[in-house]
Amino acid sequence: CATESRWFLARVTRFHDGSGNLVVAHENITQRKLAEQREAHRAHVLQMVADKAPLPDVLVAIALDVEAGNPAALCSILLLDEAGVHLRLGAAPSLPDFYNQAIDGLAIGPGVGSCGTAAYSGQRTIVENIPAHPWWAPFRELAARAGLGSCWSQPILNAAGKVLGTFAIYHRGPSVPTPADLVLIDYEARLAALAIETVASEASLQLAASVFSHAREGIMITDAAGTIVEVNTTFTRITGHERAQVLGRDIRLLQSDRHAPEFYRAILESLVTKDHWYGEIWSQRSNGEVFPCMVTVSAVRDNDGQALSFVSLFTDITLMKEHQHQLEHIAHYDLLTGLPNRVLLADRLQQAIVQCQRRQHRI
């Protein structure tokens, strides 16, 4: 059975009557000390997360902190893979390497040890005596070699209740968890979930920022009113507008006089009805030069369906337009004389015939 440590605050008073007797008064301060330890531990972990420490380092710190306060405990944190099928080693600094290697990649399922069962069921799994428990039968020899006698495993859940992994405490011999032990493994599983989700979110944000910054397309984000709120480096390279110069400006600063107002109204209508628009637009650079670009605009809406922002991706197609013009010139004009050829004559003649037929004229 697990032993439970307690803290006491003692006050000793000596009688001054010459008898030498002492009066000892003590107060149980266990809960206060546990709260202080938990707060210091939590602050340590959160500081590592804030400092953007790698997730393996954060998980190792969680395990070592718990073991420092519970010398008989051996901690293990396993992470469920993306497929939700296998547990991968997250941190187990005090367990033997051969044991960690053996369970890395363990397929979860009912009755698959303590952690495999906890990850599969999403429920705490307590095995007080590993050698005698049927769930550990396939791993009994491995556990004996590692000197493990019990394992209490708590699933690590995110805010939506999805299993992210398991937090487990092993003991060298059979061990029954106390109420304080159950509180501990639940608390540590919640702390591990916070660390895992925060680090994952940070990684996703860094990836999104990297894609945004290094994308070959110009990217512009506007609010629902058409005010520019963010642009990437490619936007500046294409348009000549510096980021600081366009933030807070209206999107109309990019519009040219090549399109009628009805053209822009049609784009807005498509965004309202379909949430996207794709097509060719003539835009204007910072020096006034008009250039063609292919644009994709998507609407971003909140849970109530209200438009929050619009994201535009665009590519300068000036070179493509010039190449297209050159091909058309080659197809319709003689290379030696530069005069129109028979292909252009036939095209113009066909247009004239169609117009005369429509108007009942002769050619």
Coordinates of C-alpha atoms in Angstrom, one line a residue:
C1 CA 0.0 0.0 0.0
A2 CA 1.3 3.5 -0.9
T3 CA 2.5 5.6 2.0
E4 CA 1.2 9.1 2.4
S5 CA 3.5 11.9 3.7
R6 CA 2.1 14.7 5.8
W7 CA 3.5 18.1 6.8
F8 CA 3.1 19.6 10.3
L9 CA 3.9 23.0 11.8
A10 CA 5.2 22.4 15.3
R11 CA 5.6 24.8 18.2
V12 CA 7.7 23.8 21.2
T13 CA 7.4 25.6 24.6
R14 CA 9.6 24.9 27.6
F15 CA 8.3 25.4 31.2
H16 CA 10.4 27.7 33.3
D17 CA 9.5 26.0 36.6
G18 CA 12.7 24.1 36.7
S19 CA 11.0 20.8 35.7
G20 CA 12.4 20.8 32.1
N21 CA 9.0 19.8 30.7
L22 CA 8.1 20.7 27.1
V23 CA 4.8 21.4 25.5
V24 CA 4.6 20.6 21.8
A25 CA 1.7 22.0 19.7
H26 CA 1.4 21.0 16.1
E27 CA -0.8 21.8 13.1
N28 CA -1.4 19.7 10.0
I29 CA -0.4 21.9 7.0
T30 CA -0.4 19.1 4.4
Q31 CA -3.0 20.7 2.2
R32 CA -1.3 24.0 2.2
K33 CA 2.1 22.5 1.3
L34 CA 0.5 20.4 -1.4
A35 CA -1.1 23.5 -2.9
E36 CA 2.2 25.4 -2.7
Q37 CA 4.0 22.5 -4.5
R38 CA 1.3 22.3 -7.2
E39 CA 1.4 26.0 -7.8
A40 CA 5.2 26.0 -8.1
H41 CA 5.1 23.0 -10.4
R42 CA 2.4 24.6 -12.5
A43 CA 4.3 27.9 -12.7
H44 CA 7.4 26.0 -13.8
V45 CA 5.7 24.1 -16.6
L46 CA 3.8 27.2 -17.8
Q47 CA 7.0 29.2 -17.9
M48 CA 8.6 26.6 -20.1
V49 CA 5.6 26.7 -22.4
A50 CA 5.7 30.5 -22.5
D51 CA 9.4 30.3 -23.3
K52 CA 8.5 28.0 -26.2
A53 CA 10.5 25.0 -24.9
P54 CA 10.1 21.9 -27.0
L55 CA 7.3 19.6 -26.0
P56 CA 9.5 16.7 -25.0
D57 CA 11.4 19.0 -22.6
V58 CA 8.1 20.2 -21.1
L59 CA 6.8 16.6 -20.6
V60 CA 10.1 15.5 -19.0
A61 CA 9.9 18.5 -16.6
I62 CA 6.4 17.4 -15.6
A63 CA 7.5 13.9 -14.9
L64 CA 10.6 14.9 -12.9
D65 CA 8.7 17.5 -10.8
V66 CA 6.2 14.8 -9.8
E67 CA 8.9 12.3 -9.0
A68 CA 10.7 14.9 -6.9
G69 CA 7.7 15.3 -4.7
N70 CA 6.9 11.6 -4.7
P71 CA 10.2 9.7 -4.5
A72 CA 8.6 6.3 -4.9
A73 CA 6.8 7.2 -8.1
L74 CA 8.1 6.6 -11.7
C75 CA 6.2 8.8 -14.2
S76 CA 5.4 8.1 -17.8
I77 CA 3.7 10.3 -20.4
L78 CA 2.6 8.6 -23.6
L79 CA 1.1 10.5 -26.6
L80 CA -1.6 9.1 -28.9
D81 CA -0.7 9.3 -32.6
E82 CA -2.7 11.2 -35.2
A83 CA -4.5 8.1 -36.2
G84 CA -5.6 7.5 -32.6
V85 CA -4.3 3.9 -32.7
H86 CA -0.8 3.9 -31.2
L87 CA 0.8 5.4 -28.1
R88 CA 4.2 7.0 -28.6
L89 CA 6.8 7.8 -25.9
G90 CA 6.4 11.4 -24.6
A91 CA 8.5 11.3 -21.5
A92 CA 9.6 8.6 -19.0
P93 CA 12.9 9.8 -17.6
S94 CA 13.2 7.3 -14.8
L95 CA 11.9 4.2 -16.5
P96 CA 14.5 1.9 -18.2
D97 CA 15.3 2.5 -21.8
F98 CA 14.5 -1.0 -22.8
Y99 CA 11.1 -0.7 -21.3
N100 CA 10.4 2.7 -23.0
Q101 CA 11.5 1.3 -26.4
A102 CA 9.2 -1.8 -25.9
I103 CA 6.1 0.2 -25.3
D104 CA 6.8 3.0 -27.8
G105 CA 4.2 2.4 -30.6
L106 CA 1.9 0.3 -28.4
A107 CA -1.5 -0.3 -30.0
I108 CA -4.3 0.8 -27.7
G109 CA -7.3 -1.4 -26.9
P110 CA -9.4 -2.9 -24.0
G111 CA -7.2 -4.9 -21.7
V112 CA -3.9 -3.7 -23.2
G113 CA -2.0 -2.9 -20.0
S114 CA -2.9 0.2 -18.0
C115 CA -2.1 2.9 -20.5
G116 CA -3.5 1.1 -23.6
T117 CA -6.7 0.5 -21.8
A118 CA -6.9 4.1 -20.4
A119 CA -6.3 5.6 -23.9
Y120 CA -8.8 3.3 -25.5
S121 CA -11.6 3.8 -22.9
G122 CA -10.8 7.4 -22.0
Q123 CA -11.2 6.4 -18.3
R124 CA -8.7 6.1 -15.5
T125 CA -7.2 2.6 -15.2
I126 CA -5.7 1.4 -11.9
V127 CA -3.7 -1.8 -11.8
E128 CA -2.6 -2.3 -8.2
N129 CA -0.7 -5.5 -8.8
I130 CA 0.9 -6.0 -12.2
P131 CA 2.0 -9.6 -11.9
A132 CA -1.5 -10.7 -10.9
H133 CA -3.5 -8.6 -13.4
P134 CA -4.7 -10.2 -16.7
W135 CA -4.4 -7.0 -18.6
W136 CA -0.6 -7.1 -18.0
A137 CA -0.2 -10.8 -19.0
P138 CA 1.5 -10.0 -22.4
F139 CA 3.8 -7.5 -20.6
R140 CA 4.4 -9.3 -17.4
E141 CA 8.0 -10.4 -18.2
L142 CA 8.8 -6.9 -19.4
A143 CA 7.4 -5.3 -16.3
A144 CA 9.3 -7.8 -14.1
R145 CA 12.5 -7.0 -15.8
A146 CA 11.9 -3.3 -15.3
G147 CA 11.0 -3.9 -11.6
L148 CA 7.5 -2.5 -11.9
G149 CA 4.7 -3.7 -9.5
S150 CA 1.8 -1.4 -10.2
C151 CA 0.6 1.2 -12.7
W152 CA -2.1 3.9 -12.4
S153 CA -2.9 5.5 -15.7
Q154 CA -5.0 8.6 -16.4
P155 CA -6.1 9.6 -19.9
I156 CA -4.9 13.0 -21.1
L157 CA -8.0 14.7 -22.6
N158 CA -8.3 18.0 -24.5
A159 CA -11.1 20.5 -23.8
A160 CA -13.4 18.6 -26.2
G161 CA -12.8 15.3 -24.4
K162 CA -10.5 13.8 -27.1
V163 CA -7.8 11.5 -25.8
L164 CA -4.3 13.0 -26.4
G165 CA -2.3 10.4 -24.4
T166 CA -1.9 9.0 -20.9
F167 CA -0.2 10.1 -17.7
A168 CA 0.9 7.2 -15.6
I169 CA 2.6 6.6 -12.2
Y170 CA 4.4 3.3 -11.6
H171 CA 5.6 1.9 -8.3
R172 CA 8.2 -0.9 -7.7
G173 CA 5.7 -3.1 -5.8
P174 CA 2.0 -3.5 -5.6
S175 CA 0.4 -0.2 -4.6
V176 CA -3.1 1.1 -3.9
P177 CA -3.6 4.8 -4.7
T178 CA -4.8 7.1 -1.9
P179 CA -7.4 9.8 -2.6
A180 CA -4.5 12.3 -2.8
D181 CA -2.8 10.1 -5.4
L182 CA -5.9 10.1 -7.6
V183 CA -6.1 13.9 -7.3
L184 CA -2.4 14.0 -8.3
I185 CA -2.7 12.0 -11.5
D186 CA -5.8 13.8 -12.6
Y187 CA -4.1 17.2 -12.0
E188 CA -1.0 16.1 -13.9
A189 CA -3.0 14.8 -16.8
R190 CA -4.8 18.1 -17.1
L191 CA -1.5 20.0 -16.9
A192 CA 0.0 17.8 -19.6
A193 CA -3.0 18.4 -21.8
L194 CA -2.6 22.1 -21.4
A195 CA 1.1 21.9 -22.4
I196 CA 0.4 19.6 -25.3
E197 CA -2.4 21.8 -26.7
T198 CA -0.5 25.0 -26.2
V199 CA 2.6 23.8 -27.8
A200 CA 0.6 22.3 -30.7
S201 CA -1.3 25.6 -31.2
E202 CA 2.0 27.5 -31.2
A203 CA 3.4 25.1 -33.8
S204 CA 0.3 25.6 -35.9
L205 CA 0.6 29.3 -35.6
Q206 CA 4.3 29.3 -36.6
L207 CA 3.5 27.1 -39.6
A208 CA 0.7 29.4 -40.7
A209 CA 3.0 32.4 -40.2
S210 CA 5.7 30.7 -42.2
V211 CA 3.3 29.9 -45.1
F212 CA 1.9 33.4 -45.0
S213 CA 5.4 35.0 -45.1
H214 CA 6.9 32.8 -47.7
A215 CA 4.0 32.2 -50.0
R216 CA 4.7 32.9 -53.7
E217 CA 1.2 34.5 -54.0
G218 CA 0.4 37.9 -52.7
I219 CA -1.9 37.6 -49.7
M220 CA -4.1 40.4 -48.4
I221 CA -6.6 40.2 -45.5
T222 CA -9.4 42.8 -45.1
D223 CA -12.1 43.2 -42.6
A224 CA -15.8 43.0 -43.5
A225 CA -15.8 46.7 -44.5
G226 CA -12.9 46.3 -47.0
T227 CA -10.1 47.8 -44.7
I228 CA -6.7 46.1 -45.2
V229 CA -5.6 44.5 -41.9
E230 CA -2.7 42.4 -43.1
V231 CA -0.5 41.7 -46.1
N232 CA 2.5 39.4 -46.8
T233 CA 5.9 40.2 -48.3
T234 CA 4.9 39.0 -51.7
F235 CA 2.1 41.5 -51.7
T236 CA 4.7 44.3 -51.3
R237 CA 6.9 42.8 -54.0
I238 CA 4.0 42.7 -56.5
T239 CA 2.2 45.9 -55.8
G240 CA 5.1 48.1 -54.5
H241 CA 3.0 49.1 -51.5
E242 CA 4.8 48.7 -48.1
R243 CA 2.9 47.0 -45.4
A244 CA 2.9 50.0 -43.1
Q245 CA 1.5 52.2 -45.9
V246 CA -1.5 50.0 -46.6
L247 CA -2.6 48.8 -43.2
G248 CA -5.9 50.6 -42.3
R249 CA -6.4 51.7 -45.9
D250 CA -9.4 50.9 -48.1
I251 CA -8.9 48.1 -50.6
R252 CA -9.9 50.6 -53.4
L253 CA -6.4 51.9 -53.4
L254 CA -5.5 48.9 -55.6
Q255 CA -8.4 49.3 -58.0
S256 CA -7.7 50.5 -61.6
D257 CA -10.0 52.2 -64.0
R258 CA -10.1 49.1 -66.3
H259 CA -13.3 47.9 -64.6
A260 CA -16.8 49.4 -64.2
P261 CA -18.4 49.6 -60.8
E262 CA -20.7 46.7 -61.9
F263 CA -17.6 44.4 -62.0
Y264 CA -16.8 45.0 -58.4
R265 CA -20.4 44.7 -57.3
A266 CA -20.5 41.2 -59.0
I267 CA -17.5 40.2 -57.0
L268 CA -19.2 41.3 -53.7
E269 CA -22.4 39.5 -54.7
S270 CA -20.4 36.2 -55.3
L271 CA -18.8 36.5 -51.9
V272 CA -22.2 37.0 -50.2
T273 CA -23.8 34.1 -52.0
K274 CA -21.0 31.7 -52.5
D275 CA -18.3 32.8 -50.0
H276 CA -15.7 33.0 -52.8
W277 CA -14.7 34.6 -56.1
Y278 CA -12.1 33.7 -58.7
G279 CA -11.1 35.6 -61.7
E280 CA -8.8 38.1 -63.5
I281 CA -8.5 41.7 -62.3
W282 CA -6.5 44.7 -63.5
S283 CA -5.0 46.2 -60.4
Q284 CA -2.8 49.2 -59.8
R285 CA 0.7 49.3 -58.3
S286 CA 2.0 52.1 -56.0
N287 CA 3.6 53.9 -59.0
G288 CA 0.3 54.0 -60.9
E289 CA 1.2 51.2 -63.3
V290 CA -1.8 48.9 -64.1
F291 CA -1.2 45.2 -64.2
P292 CA -3.2 42.0 -64.6
C293 CA -3.5 39.4 -61.8
M294 CA -5.4 36.2 -61.1
V295 CA -7.3 36.6 -57.8
T296 CA -9.0 34.2 -55.4
V297 CA -11.1 35.9 -52.7
S298 CA -12.7 33.9 -49.8
A299 CA -15.0 35.0 -47.0
V300 CA -14.3 34.1 -43.4
R301 CA -17.4 33.9 -41.3
D302 CA -18.2 33.5 -37.6
N303 CA -20.5 30.8 -36.1
D304 CA -23.5 33.0 -36.8
G305 CA -22.6 33.3 -40.5
Q306 CA -21.5 36.9 -40.3
A307 CA -18.5 37.9 -42.5
L308 CA -15.5 38.6 -40.3
S309 CA -12.9 39.1 -43.0
F310 CA -11.9 38.4 -46.6
V311 CA -8.7 36.7 -47.7
S312 CA -7.4 37.5 -51.1
L313 CA -4.6 35.5 -52.9
F314 CA -3.3 36.9 -56.1
T315 CA -0.6 36.3 -58.7
D316 CA 0.9 38.8 -61.2
I317 CA 0.2 37.5 -64.7
T318 CA 1.8 40.3 -66.6
L319 CA 4.4 38.0 -68.2
M320 CA 1.7 35.4 -69.1
K321 CA -0.3 38.2 -70.8
E322 CA 2.7 39.4 -72.7
H323 CA 3.5 35.8 -73.8
Q324 CA -0.1 35.3 -74.9
H325 CA 0.0 38.5 -76.9
Q326 CA 3.2 37.4 -78.6
L327 CA 1.6 34.1 -79.5
E328 CA -1.4 35.8 -80.9
H329 CA 0.8 38.2 -82.9
I330 CA 2.8 35.2 -84.3
A331 CA -0.4 33.4 -85.3
H332 CA -1.9 36.4 -87.1
Y333 CA 1.0 38.3 -88.6
D334 CA 3.7 37.4 -91.0
L335 CA 7.1 37.1 -89.2
L336 CA 9.1 38.6 -92.1
T337 CA 6.9 41.6 -93.1
G338 CA 4.8 42.1 -90.0
L339 CA 1.7 42.2 -92.2
P340 CA -1.6 40.4 -91.3
N341 CA -1.7 36.9 -92.6
R342 CA -4.6 34.8 -94.0
V343 CA -5.4 33.5 -90.5
L344 CA -6.2 37.0 -89.3
L345 CA -8.0 37.7 -92.6
A346 CA -10.2 34.7 -92.1
D347 CA -10.9 35.7 -88.5
R348 CA -11.9 39.2 -89.4
L349 CA -13.9 38.0 -92.4
Q350 CA -15.8 35.5 -90.2
Q351 CA -16.6 38.3 -87.7
A352 CA -17.8 40.6 -90.5
I353 CA -20.0 37.8 -91.9
V354 CA -21.6 37.2 -88.5
Q355 CA -22.3 40.9 -88.0
C356 CA -23.8 41.3 -91.5
Q357 CA -26.0 38.2 -91.0
R358 CA -27.2 39.6 -87.7
R359 CA -27.9 43.1 -89.3
Q360 CA -29.2 41.7 -92.6
H361 CA -26.4 43.6 -94.5
R362 CA -24.2 42.5 -97.3
I363 CA -20.4 42.2 -97.3

